[in-house]
Amino acid sequence: MPFSPDALLDRLPAALAGNPWLRAAVLMAAAAVLAKLSDLVITRGIALWVRRSRTDLDDRLIALLHRPIFVSVLLAGLWLATRQLELPERLSGVVLDSLVTVLVLVWLGFGFRASALLVEALGRLGGPDSPRIEPRTLSLLDKTAKLGLLGVAIYFVFLAWGINVGGLLVSGGIVGLALGFAAKDTLANLFSGIFILADAPYQTGDYIVLDSGERGEVTHIGLRSTRLLTRDDVEVTIPNAVIANAKIVNESGGRWTRERIRVKVEVAYGSDVDRVRQVLLEVAAEQPDLQPEPEPRVRFRAFGESGLSFELLGWIAEPMLRGRVLDDLNTRVYKRLTTERIEIPYPKRDLYVRELPAAESR
């Protein structure tokens, strides 16, 4: 025979069974005891089972279950006790719907805290020095999870109060469609900003170069636009829909923030190749902003139309130094080549006149 609270209460003494308020009080007391027992049995039992794991994530999640389990059983007792009272139908409905709403809010709070723990655990993957997920991506995941939980909670609250969810969804869909056509550019920037935050092709402080020619330091990444501060101290705001479809060169990406710079040098044919190489390496050694490791090097690249093409390669600590270091290196290279009497060629053309036009006779 299935369990029924009404059948159990009917077995109580007549004085108690005939009084709805006493019946409700008995149910409340029983619910309080059962809530405490359920909390102890479930949380303590699961806690012993997960204690063998190497992480503390499951222990912290179990600790969050204490309040929701206790309150859920207690609210179930309140719901049964309310049914024993001879309340007007309208008032009874309001009380029961309110209990369901409180239950949804309690579990919503648990969901918020549990999602925060899960996002925190994701942030610890890979270690503090090389996390697998960027902090701003974690923030986006946390907010998205909480918005999803809030939407589910609102849905169940509407169901509890008998609100027509289908009609609201249809109305919301029509309004959303109209807003989508009216603000398609804004929505494109918004979704592109979400993808940029999730994919993380660059972060604040990086030096990036776009295929349209903009180069600068990323100072702000928003949901609508990204801001770059150029070397001219001019702030450029680029819509995310544009930057998401652009080819991006992240000069601060890779294994480190160092960047290699190249100085192309051309000397005249007949120059001493070994001496040119030695002079360029000496110039690199005198430049204070070039990194000693990896050490600068010189490459003989090609036989040009007017001379021999060399390239001086060196590393700088960060991309923002590139302009200043290139200026200094070009100046030093020109002065040293002039001092060493190594000719820097320029394009020359020989013009041969095969025949002069005959003078016109008068």
Coordinates of C-alpha atoms in Angstrom, one line a residue, residues 107-338:
W107 CA 18.1 26.0 -5.5
L108 CA 18.9 29.0 -7.7
G109 CA 21.3 30.2 -5.0
F110 CA 22.9 26.8 -4.9
G111 CA 23.3 26.9 -8.7
F112 CA 24.9 30.3 -8.6
R113 CA 27.5 29.2 -6.0
A114 CA 28.1 25.8 -7.7
S115 CA 28.7 27.5 -11.0
A116 CA 31.2 29.9 -9.4
L117 CA 33.1 26.9 -7.9
L118 CA 33.2 25.2 -11.3
V119 CA 34.4 28.3 -13.1
E120 CA 37.1 28.7 -10.4
A121 CA 38.2 25.1 -10.9
L122 CA 38.4 25.7 -14.7
G123 CA 40.6 28.7 -14.0
R124 CA 43.1 26.6 -12.0
L125 CA 43.6 24.2 -15.0
G126 CA 47.1 24.4 -16.3
G127 CA 48.6 26.1 -13.2
P128 CA 48.9 29.8 -12.2
D129 CA 51.6 30.6 -14.8
S130 CA 50.0 29.1 -17.9
P131 CA 46.2 28.8 -17.3
R132 CA 44.3 27.1 -20.1
I133 CA 41.4 29.6 -20.0
E134 CA 41.8 33.4 -19.9
P135 CA 40.4 35.2 -16.8
R136 CA 38.0 37.3 -19.0
T137 CA 36.8 34.1 -20.6
L138 CA 36.1 32.7 -17.1
S139 CA 34.1 35.8 -16.3
L140 CA 32.1 35.3 -19.5
L141 CA 31.4 31.7 -18.6
D142 CA 30.3 32.6 -15.1
K143 CA 27.9 35.2 -16.3
T144 CA 26.5 33.0 -19.0
A145 CA 25.9 30.1 -16.6
K146 CA 24.2 32.4 -14.1
L147 CA 22.0 33.9 -16.8
G148 CA 21.0 30.4 -18.0
L149 CA 20.1 29.4 -14.4
L150 CA 18.1 32.5 -13.9
G151 CA 16.1 31.8 -17.0
V152 CA 15.3 28.3 -15.9
A153 CA 14.3 29.6 -12.4
I154 CA 12.0 32.2 -13.9
Y155 CA 10.4 29.5 -16.2
F156 CA 9.6 27.3 -13.2
V157 CA 8.3 30.2 -11.1
F158 CA 6.0 31.1 -14.0
L159 CA 4.7 27.5 -14.2
A160 CA 4.1 27.5 -10.4
W161 CA 1.9 30.6 -10.6
G162 CA 0.1 29.4 -13.7
I163 CA 1.5 32.1 -16.1
N164 CA 1.2 31.2 -19.8
V165 CA 4.9 30.7 -20.7
G166 CA 4.1 29.8 -24.3
G167 CA 2.4 33.2 -24.9
L168 CA 5.3 35.1 -23.4
L169 CA 7.8 33.1 -25.5
V170 CA 5.9 33.8 -28.7
S171 CA 5.6 37.5 -27.8
G172 CA 9.3 37.7 -26.9
G173 CA 10.2 36.0 -30.1
I174 CA 8.3 38.5 -32.2
V175 CA 9.8 41.4 -30.3
G176 CA 13.3 39.9 -30.5
L177 CA 12.9 39.5 -34.3
A178 CA 11.9 43.1 -34.7
L179 CA 14.8 44.3 -32.5
G180 CA 17.2 42.0 -34.4
F181 CA 16.4 43.7 -37.7
A182 CA 16.5 47.1 -36.2
A183 CA 19.9 46.6 -34.4
K184 CA 21.6 44.0 -36.6
D185 CA 24.9 45.9 -36.5
T186 CA 24.9 46.3 -32.8
L187 CA 24.0 42.6 -32.4
A188 CA 26.8 41.6 -34.8
N189 CA 29.3 43.6 -32.7
L190 CA 27.9 42.0 -29.5
F191 CA 28.2 38.4 -30.7
S192 CA 31.7 39.2 -32.2
G193 CA 32.7 40.6 -28.8
I194 CA 31.6 37.4 -27.1
F195 CA 33.5 35.3 -29.6
I196 CA 36.6 37.5 -29.1
L197 CA 36.4 37.1 -25.3
A198 CA 36.0 33.3 -25.6
D199 CA 38.6 32.7 -28.3
A200 CA 41.1 35.2 -26.9
P201 CA 43.2 36.0 -30.0
Y202 CA 44.6 38.9 -28.0
Q203 CA 44.4 40.5 -24.6
T204 CA 44.7 43.8 -22.9
G205 CA 48.3 45.1 -23.2
D206 CA 49.1 43.2 -26.4
Y207 CA 50.5 44.9 -29.5
I208 CA 48.4 43.8 -32.6
V209 CA 48.5 44.7 -36.3
L210 CA 45.4 44.5 -38.4
D211 CA 45.3 43.7 -42.1
S212 CA 43.9 47.3 -42.7
G213 CA 47.2 48.7 -41.3
E214 CA 46.2 49.7 -37.7
R215 CA 48.9 48.9 -35.1
G216 CA 48.8 49.6 -31.4
E217 CA 48.4 48.4 -27.9
V218 CA 45.1 46.9 -26.9
T219 CA 43.8 49.1 -24.1
H220 CA 40.2 47.8 -23.8
I221 CA 38.2 44.8 -25.0
G222 CA 34.4 45.4 -24.8
L223 CA 31.4 43.6 -26.0
R224 CA 30.8 46.3 -28.7
S225 CA 34.3 47.4 -29.7
T226 CA 38.1 47.1 -29.1
R227 CA 40.3 50.1 -28.5
L228 CA 43.9 50.4 -29.7
L229 CA 46.4 53.1 -28.6
T230 CA 48.8 53.8 -31.5
R231 CA 52.4 54.9 -31.2
D232 CA 51.1 58.4 -32.0
D233 CA 49.1 58.3 -28.7
V234 CA 45.9 58.3 -30.8
E235 CA 43.1 55.9 -29.6
V236 CA 41.4 54.0 -32.4
T237 CA 38.1 52.3 -31.7
I238 CA 37.3 49.3 -34.0
P239 CA 33.9 47.6 -34.0
N240 CA 34.2 44.0 -33.0
A241 CA 32.3 42.9 -36.1
V242 CA 35.2 44.4 -38.1
I243 CA 38.0 43.1 -36.0
A244 CA 36.5 39.6 -35.8
N245 CA 36.7 39.2 -39.6
A246 CA 40.2 40.8 -39.9
K247 CA 43.6 39.1 -40.1
I248 CA 45.3 39.9 -36.7
V249 CA 49.0 39.7 -36.1
N250 CA 49.6 39.6 -32.4
E251 CA 53.2 40.8 -31.8
S252 CA 52.9 40.0 -28.1
G253 CA 51.7 36.5 -28.7
G254 CA 53.7 33.3 -28.8
R255 CA 55.9 31.9 -26.1
W256 CA 57.1 35.3 -24.9
T257 CA 56.7 39.0 -25.5
R258 CA 60.0 39.5 -27.2
E259 CA 60.0 40.4 -30.9
R260 CA 62.7 40.1 -33.6
I261 CA 63.5 43.1 -35.7
R262 CA 65.3 43.2 -39.1
V263 CA 67.6 45.8 -40.6
K264 CA 68.1 45.4 -44.3
V265 CA 71.5 46.6 -45.5
E266 CA 72.9 46.6 -49.1
V267 CA 76.6 47.1 -49.9
A268 CA 78.3 47.6 -53.2
Y269 CA 79.7 44.7 -55.2
G270 CA 83.3 44.2 -54.4
S271 CA 82.9 44.8 -50.6
D272 CA 84.6 42.5 -48.1
V273 CA 81.7 40.2 -47.1
D274 CA 83.4 39.1 -43.8
R275 CA 84.1 42.7 -42.9
V276 CA 80.5 43.8 -43.5
R277 CA 79.3 40.9 -41.3
Q278 CA 81.7 41.9 -38.5
V279 CA 80.7 45.6 -38.7
L280 CA 77.0 44.8 -38.4
L281 CA 77.6 42.5 -35.4
E282 CA 79.6 45.2 -33.7
V283 CA 76.8 47.7 -34.3
A284 CA 74.3 45.3 -32.8
A285 CA 76.5 44.7 -29.7
E286 CA 76.6 48.5 -29.1
Q287 CA 72.8 48.9 -29.2
P288 CA 71.7 48.6 -25.5
D289 CA 68.1 47.6 -26.2
L290 CA 68.9 44.5 -28.2
Q291 CA 68.7 41.3 -26.2
P292 CA 71.9 39.2 -25.7
E293 CA 69.9 36.0 -25.9
P294 CA 69.1 35.0 -28.6
E295 CA 72.3 36.8 -29.8
P296 CA 72.1 39.1 -32.9
R297 CA 73.0 37.6 -36.2
V298 CA 73.7 38.6 -39.8
R299 CA 72.4 36.9 -42.9
F300 CA 73.6 37.3 -46.5
R301 CA 70.3 37.2 -48.2
A302 CA 70.7 37.8 -52.0
F303 CA 72.6 39.3 -54.8
G304 CA 70.7 42.4 -55.6
E305 CA 70.5 44.5 -58.7
S306 CA 72.8 47.2 -57.3
G307 CA 74.6 45.4 -54.5
L308 CA 74.8 42.6 -51.9
S309 CA 71.8 42.3 -49.6
F310 CA 72.5 41.6 -45.9
E311 CA 70.0 41.5 -43.0
L312 CA 70.8 42.2 -39.4
L313 CA 68.5 40.3 -37.0
G314 CA 68.1 41.1 -33.3
W315 CA 65.6 40.7 -30.5
I316 CA 63.9 43.4 -28.4
A317 CA 62.2 42.9 -25.1
E318 CA 58.8 44.2 -26.1
P319 CA 57.1 45.4 -29.4
M320 CA 56.8 49.0 -28.2
L321 CA 60.6 49.4 -28.6
R322 CA 60.7 48.5 -32.3
G323 CA 60.5 52.0 -33.7
R324 CA 63.1 53.5 -31.5
V325 CA 65.5 50.6 -31.9
L326 CA 65.2 50.5 -35.7
D327 CA 65.9 54.3 -35.8
D328 CA 69.0 53.9 -33.7
L329 CA 70.3 50.8 -35.6
N330 CA 69.8 52.5 -39.0
T331 CA 71.7 55.5 -37.7
R332 CA 74.6 53.4 -36.3
V333 CA 74.8 51.2 -39.4
Y334 CA 75.0 54.2 -41.7
K335 CA 77.7 55.9 -39.7
R336 CA 79.8 52.8 -39.3
L337 CA 79.7 51.9 -43.0
T338 CA 80.7 55.5 -43.8

